[in-house]
mmCIF file of C-alpha atoms in Angstrom:
data_model
loop_
_atom_site.group_PDB
_atom_site.id
_atom_site.type_symbol
_atom_site.label_atom_id
_atom_site.label_comp_id
_atom_site.label_asym_id
_atom_site.label_seq_id
_atom_site.Cartn_x
_atom_site.Cartn_y
_atom_site.Cartn_z
ATOM 1 C CA UNK A 1 178.469 233.294 112.187
ATOM 2 C CA UNK A 2 177.423 230.363 109.473
ATOM 3 C CA UNK A 3 177.942 227.191 110.164
ATOM 4 C CA UNK A 4 180.213 225.727 107.317
ATOM 5 C CA UNK A 5 181.411 222.550 106.842
ATOM 6 C CA UNK A 6 182.744 220.052 105.439
ATOM 7 C CA UNK A 7 180.265 216.974 104.502
ATOM 8 C CA UNK A 8 181.735 213.435 104.612
ATOM 9 C CA UNK A 9 182.092 212.454 100.967
ATOM 10 C CA UNK A 10 184.783 214.930 100.815
ATOM 11 C CA UNK A 11 185.942 213.279 103.751
ATOM 12 C CA UNK A 12 188.373 211.037 101.712
ATOM 13 C CA UNK A 13 190.470 213.215 100.168
ATOM 14 C CA UNK A 14 191.652 214.475 103.835
ATOM 15 C CA UNK A 15 191.978 210.232 104.699
ATOM 16 C CA UNK A 16 193.920 209.418 101.292
ATOM 17 C CA UNK A 17 196.334 211.394 102.423
ATOM 18 C CA UNK A 18 196.553 212.173 106.026
ATOM 19 C CA UNK A 19 196.549 210.243 109.262
ATOM 20 C CA UNK A 20 193.202 209.226 111.628
ATOM 21 C CA UNK A 21 193.969 209.782 115.088
ATOM 22 C CA UNK A 22 192.309 209.629 118.907
ATOM 23 C CA UNK A 23 191.556 211.865 121.632
ATOM 24 C CA UNK A 24 190.197 211.086 125.133
ATOM 25 C CA UNK A 25 188.360 214.113 126.894
ATOM 26 C CA UNK A 26 190.941 216.226 128.057
ATOM 27 C CA UNK A 27 193.870 215.178 126.360
ATOM 28 C CA UNK A 28 196.195 217.876 124.079
ATOM 29 C CA UNK A 29 196.414 217.847 120.769
ATOM 30 C CA UNK A 30 199.437 220.466 120.238
ATOM 31 C CA UNK A 31 200.026 223.463 122.572
ATOM 32 C CA UNK A 32 199.991 227.160 121.901
ATOM 33 C CA UNK A 33 203.314 227.584 120.232
ATOM 34 C CA UNK A 34 204.286 224.521 118.825
ATOM 35 C CA UNK A 35 205.177 224.194 115.492
ATOM 36 C CA UNK A 36 202.182 224.285 112.532
ATOM 37 C CA UNK A 37 202.910 221.892 110.434
ATOM 38 C CA UNK A 38 199.096 219.975 110.035
ATOM 39 C CA UNK A 39 196.209 220.564 109.556
ATOM 40 C CA UNK A 40 192.926 218.491 111.175
ATOM 41 C CA UNK A 41 189.823 217.714 110.189
ATOM 42 C CA UNK A 42 187.570 216.869 112.585
ATOM 43 C CA UNK A 43 185.697 213.156 111.977
ATOM 44 C CA UNK A 44 183.860 213.029 115.687
ATOM 45 C CA UNK A 45 183.638 214.841 118.900
ATOM 46 C CA UNK A 46 184.575 218.832 119.652
ATOM 47 C CA UNK A 47 187.877 220.441 120.197
ATOM 48 C CA UNK A 48 188.142 223.211 122.190
ATOM 49 C CA UNK A 49 190.391 226.051 120.794
ATOM 50 C CA UNK A 50 191.996 228.808 123.403
ATOM 51 C CA UNK A 51 194.795 230.919 124.448
ATOM 52 C CA UNK A 52 197.164 230.932 127.585
ATOM 53 C CA UNK A 53 198.665 234.117 129.137
ATOM 54 C CA UNK A 54 201.837 233.877 131.220
ATOM 55 C CA UNK A 55 200.433 233.958 134.389
ATOM 56 C CA UNK A 56 198.533 230.347 133.248
ATOM 57 C CA UNK A 57 195.160 232.034 132.800
ATOM 58 C CA UNK A 58 192.663 231.170 130.029
ATOM 59 C CA UNK A 59 190.554 232.650 127.092
ATOM 60 C CA UNK A 60 188.271 230.364 124.709
ATOM 61 C CA UNK A 61 188.302 231.001 121.088
ATOM 62 C CA UNK A 62 186.002 228.981 119.769
ATOM 63 C CA UNK A 63 184.430 225.090 120.001
ATOM 64 C CA UNK A 64 184.953 223.140 116.924
ATOM 65 C CA UNK A 65 182.449 220.896 115.898
ATOM 66 C CA UNK A 66 182.293 217.165 113.400
ATOM 67 C CA UNK A 67 182.921 218.632 109.896
ATOM 68 C CA UNK A 68 185.363 221.454 110.319
ATOM 69 C CA UNK A 69 189.145 222.201 110.365
ATOM 70 C CA UNK A 70 191.400 223.547 112.898
ATOM 71 C CA UNK A 71 195.218 224.164 112.683
ATOM 72 C CA UNK A 72 194.886 227.005 109.495
ATOM 73 C CA UNK A 73 198.236 228.191 110.397
ATOM 74 C CA UNK A 74 199.560 225.276 109.249
ATOM 75 C CA UNK A 75 199.123 227.100 105.587
ATOM 76 C CA UNK A 76 201.234 230.070 106.316
ATOM 77 C CA UNK A 77 205.421 228.355 106.123
ATOM 78 C CA UNK A 78 207.521 227.941 109.417
ATOM 79 C CA UNK A 79 204.631 229.496 111.663
ATOM 80 C CA UNK A 80 203.651 228.678 115.486
ATOM 81 C CA UNK A 81 200.217 227.439 116.777
ATOM 82 C CA UNK A 82 199.126 230.670 118.178
ATOM 83 C CA UNK A 83 196.625 228.582 120.066
ATOM 84 C CA UNK A 84 196.552 224.864 122.145
ATOM 85 C CA UNK A 85 193.508 222.932 121.450
ATOM 86 C CA UNK A 86 192.370 219.856 123.913
ATOM 87 C CA UNK A 87 189.595 217.274 123.390
ATOM 88 C CA UNK A 88 185.654 218.733 124.882
ATOM 89 C CA UNK A 89 185.117 214.660 124.857
ATOM 90 C CA UNK A 90 186.209 211.511 122.308
ATOM 91 C CA UNK A 91 187.702 213.437 119.577
ATOM 92 C CA UNK A 92 188.468 211.188 116.216
ATOM 93 C CA UNK A 93 190.523 213.456 113.473
ATOM 94 C CA UNK A 94 192.061 212.805 110.205
ATOM 95 C CA UNK A 95 196.141 215.113 110.669
ATOM 96 C CA UNK A 96 197.286 216.024 106.961
ATOM 97 C CA UNK A 97 200.116 218.285 106.157
ATOM 98 C CA UNK A 98 198.479 220.794 103.193
ATOM 99 C CA UNK A 99 201.791 219.927 101.227
ATOM 100 C CA UNK A 100 200.307 216.422 100.386
ATOM 101 C CA UNK A 101 196.591 217.942 99.940
ATOM 102 C CA UNK A 102 196.918 220.963 97.574
ATOM 103 C CA UNK A 103 197.021 218.233 94.623
ATOM 104 C CA UNK A 104 194.164 217.154 95.835
ATOM 105 C CA UNK A 105 192.145 220.510 95.392
ATOM 106 C CA UNK A 106 192.875 220.577 92.242
ATOM 107 C CA UNK A 107 190.447 217.993 91.850
ATOM 108 C CA UNK A 108 187.536 219.282 93.980
ATOM 109 C CA UNK A 109 185.996 222.301 93.371
ATOM 110 C CA UNK A 110 183.907 222.081 96.868
ATOM 111 C CA UNK A 111 186.856 221.228 98.716
ATOM 112 C CA UNK A 112 188.831 224.258 98.117
ATOM 113 C CA UNK A 113 186.091 226.852 97.944
ATOM 114 C CA UNK A 114 184.960 225.430 101.468
ATOM 115 C CA UNK A 115 188.485 225.526 102.840
ATOM 116 C CA UNK A 116 188.721 229.127 101.144
ATOM 117 C CA UNK A 117 184.755 229.516 103.460
ATOM 118 C CA UNK A 118 185.863 227.959 106.417
ATOM 119 C CA UNK A 119 189.418 230.112 106.307
ATOM 120 C CA UNK A 120 186.758 233.154 105.993
ATOM 121 C CA UNK A 121 184.591 231.792 108.878
ATOM 122 C CA UNK A 122 187.366 231.734 111.416
ATOM 123 C CA UNK A 123 188.507 235.311 110.228
ATOM 124 C CA UNK A 124 185.219 236.805 110.646
ATOM 125 C CA UNK A 125 184.986 235.183 114.077
ATOM 126 C CA UNK A 126 188.411 237.054 115.749
ATOM 127 C CA UNK A 127 186.565 239.715 114.518
ATOM 128 C CA UNK A 128 183.682 239.683 116.027
ATOM 129 C CA UNK A 129 185.992 238.386 119.552
ATOM 130 C CA UNK A 130 187.985 241.349 119.159
ATOM 131 C CA UNK A 131 184.355 243.948 118.857
ATOM 132 C CA UNK A 132 183.431 242.363 122.005
ATOM 133 C CA UNK A 133 186.259 242.460 123.743
ATOM 134 C CA UNK A 134 186.365 246.512 123.111
ATOM 135 C CA UNK A 135 183.147 247.819 122.596
ATOM 136 C CA UNK A 136 181.057 245.372 124.953
ATOM 137 C CA UNK A 137 179.664 246.284 128.593
ATOM 138 C CA UNK A 138 180.021 242.480 130.262
ATOM 139 C CA UNK A 139 175.882 242.452 130.239
ATOM 140 C CA UNK A 140 176.418 242.474 126.431
ATOM 141 C CA UNK A 141 178.847 239.956 126.050
ATOM 142 C CA UNK A 142 177.069 237.531 127.444
ATOM 143 C CA UNK A 143 173.495 238.934 125.719
ATOM 144 C CA UNK A 144 176.060 238.434 122.228
ATOM 145 C CA UNK A 145 177.909 234.685 123.327
ATOM 146 C CA UNK A 146 173.997 233.553 123.795
ATOM 147 C CA UNK A 147 172.800 235.088 120.486
ATOM 148 C CA UNK A 148 176.182 234.150 118.760
ATOM 149 C CA UNK A 149 175.880 230.191 120.053
ATOM 150 C CA UNK A 150 171.833 229.786 118.108
ATOM 151 C CA UNK A 151 171.973 231.702 116.065
ATOM 152 C CA UNK A 152 171.681 228.375 113.594
ATOM 153 C CA UNK A 153 171.183 224.585 115.386
ATOM 154 C CA UNK A 154 174.150 222.741 115.878
ATOM 155 C CA UNK A 155 173.588 219.393 116.810
ATOM 156 C CA UNK A 156 176.878 218.578 117.137
ATOM 157 C CA UNK A 157 177.296 220.549 119.823
ATOM 158 C CA UNK A 158 173.974 219.922 121.184
ATOM 159 C CA UNK A 159 172.469 223.935 120.539
ATOM 160 C CA UNK A 160 169.427 224.246 119.243
ATOM 161 C CA UNK A 161 168.014 227.814 118.577
ATOM 162 C CA UNK A 162 166.807 228.544 121.965
ATOM 163 C CA UNK A 163 169.130 226.339 124.128
ATOM 164 C CA UNK A 164 172.948 226.169 124.981
ATOM 165 C CA UNK A 165 174.224 223.276 126.610
ATOM 166 C CA UNK A 166 177.436 225.403 128.372
ATOM 167 C CA UNK A 167 177.832 225.961 131.797
ATOM 168 C CA UNK A 168 178.260 229.408 133.720
ATOM 169 C CA UNK A 169 182.171 228.344 134.183
ATOM 170 C CA UNK A 170 182.353 227.185 129.984
ATOM 171 C CA UNK A 171 180.525 230.746 129.048
ATOM 172 C CA UNK A 172 182.708 232.305 131.884
ATOM 173 C CA UNK A 173 185.865 230.691 129.499
ATOM 174 C CA UNK A 174 184.521 231.481 126.207
ATOM 175 C CA UNK A 175 183.983 235.462 127.125
ATOM 176 C CA UNK A 176 186.506 235.736 129.395
ATOM 177 C CA UNK A 177 185.420 236.894 132.224
ATOM 178 C CA UNK A 178 185.447 235.474 135.787
ATOM 179 C CA UNK A 179 182.864 232.857 136.402
ATOM 180 C CA UNK A 180 181.372 234.808 139.366
ATOM 181 C CA UNK A 181 180.430 237.976 137.370
ATOM 182 C CA UNK A 182 178.871 235.293 134.759
ATOM 183 C CA UNK A 183 176.801 233.756 136.448
ATOM 184 C CA UNK A 184 175.475 237.012 138.547
ATOM 185 C CA UNK A 185 174.507 238.309 135.025
ATOM 186 C CA UNK A 186 173.104 235.530 134.020
ATOM 187 C CA UNK A 187 170.671 235.589 137.163
ATOM 188 C CA UNK A 188 169.791 239.042 136.798
ATOM 189 C CA UNK A 189 168.951 238.250 132.554
ATOM 190 C CA UNK A 190 166.878 235.557 134.783
ATOM 191 C CA UNK A 191 164.808 237.956 136.648
ATOM 192 C CA UNK A 192 164.192 239.954 133.683
ATOM 193 C CA UNK A 193 162.562 236.416 132.258
ATOM 194 C CA UNK A 194 165.432 236.757 129.194
ATOM 195 C CA UNK A 195 166.556 232.936 129.512
ATOM 196 C CA UNK A 196 165.487 230.083 131.503
ATOM 197 C CA UNK A 197 168.894 228.412 133.803
ATOM 198 C CA UNK A 198 169.251 224.990 134.073
ATOM 199 C CA UNK A 199 172.196 222.635 135.180
ATOM 200 C CA UNK A 200 175.161 223.117 132.255
ATOM 201 C CA UNK A 201 171.788 224.239 130.307
ATOM 202 C CA UNK A 202 170.505 228.028 129.263
ATOM 203 C CA UNK A 203 167.226 227.974 127.544
ATOM 204 C CA UNK A 204 166.660 231.208 125.740
ATOM 205 C CA UNK A 205 162.910 232.577 126.328
ATOM 206 C CA UNK A 206 162.634 236.762 124.553
ATOM 207 C CA UNK A 207 165.238 236.551 121.802
ATOM 208 C CA UNK A 208 164.184 239.486 120.682
ATOM 209 C CA UNK A 209 165.040 241.236 123.995
ATOM 210 C CA UNK A 210 168.264 239.890 124.559
ATOM 211 C CA UNK A 211 169.023 241.196 120.597
ATOM 212 C CA UNK A 212 167.585 244.587 122.015
ATOM 213 C CA UNK A 213 169.876 244.615 125.219
ATOM 214 C CA UNK A 214 173.346 244.541 122.697
ATOM 215 C CA UNK A 215 171.648 246.978 120.302
#
């Protein structure tokens, strides 16, 4: 998935109509089933978007970083938030209502196009998660996650083409597996020489091998 972001020169439109907010690590920004009234732009930091079941289990939908938006459900009138969002680290946001932002979309064609592209990317990401959940076995889920996350370097997530700074617990949460299973699979790939494991870090050594494994 291409890492399309809103450039800093376009933050002006959000700042003009929105409110600046700051959150500390692990703070909840909004809860699943809250009213979806605002769109959020990340100025600094990262947030975790996740879904919770009635028994309290969680699955991470995505980690979202600087220059991207969340709260897209606010595009639908009188809707509820389908996910919970919390701060991964210290976060700076701009929160604005779409009604206040709409007039400025006519002033900036670039901003309007970027918003549509970001919404499209969200749909593509959710489709990918569904395919992964239904058609991939647990080994393929781990391999595919590593490949997708490192497909495009992302300095805001500290991700390069061959390194992802996630713990086994974080990877497990992102792909819907338990930590023990995820660790076993990562160790298996490590023994094959596909990856190298370090503290809260996975280094990809044989990308083509992981691609063939998924295919």
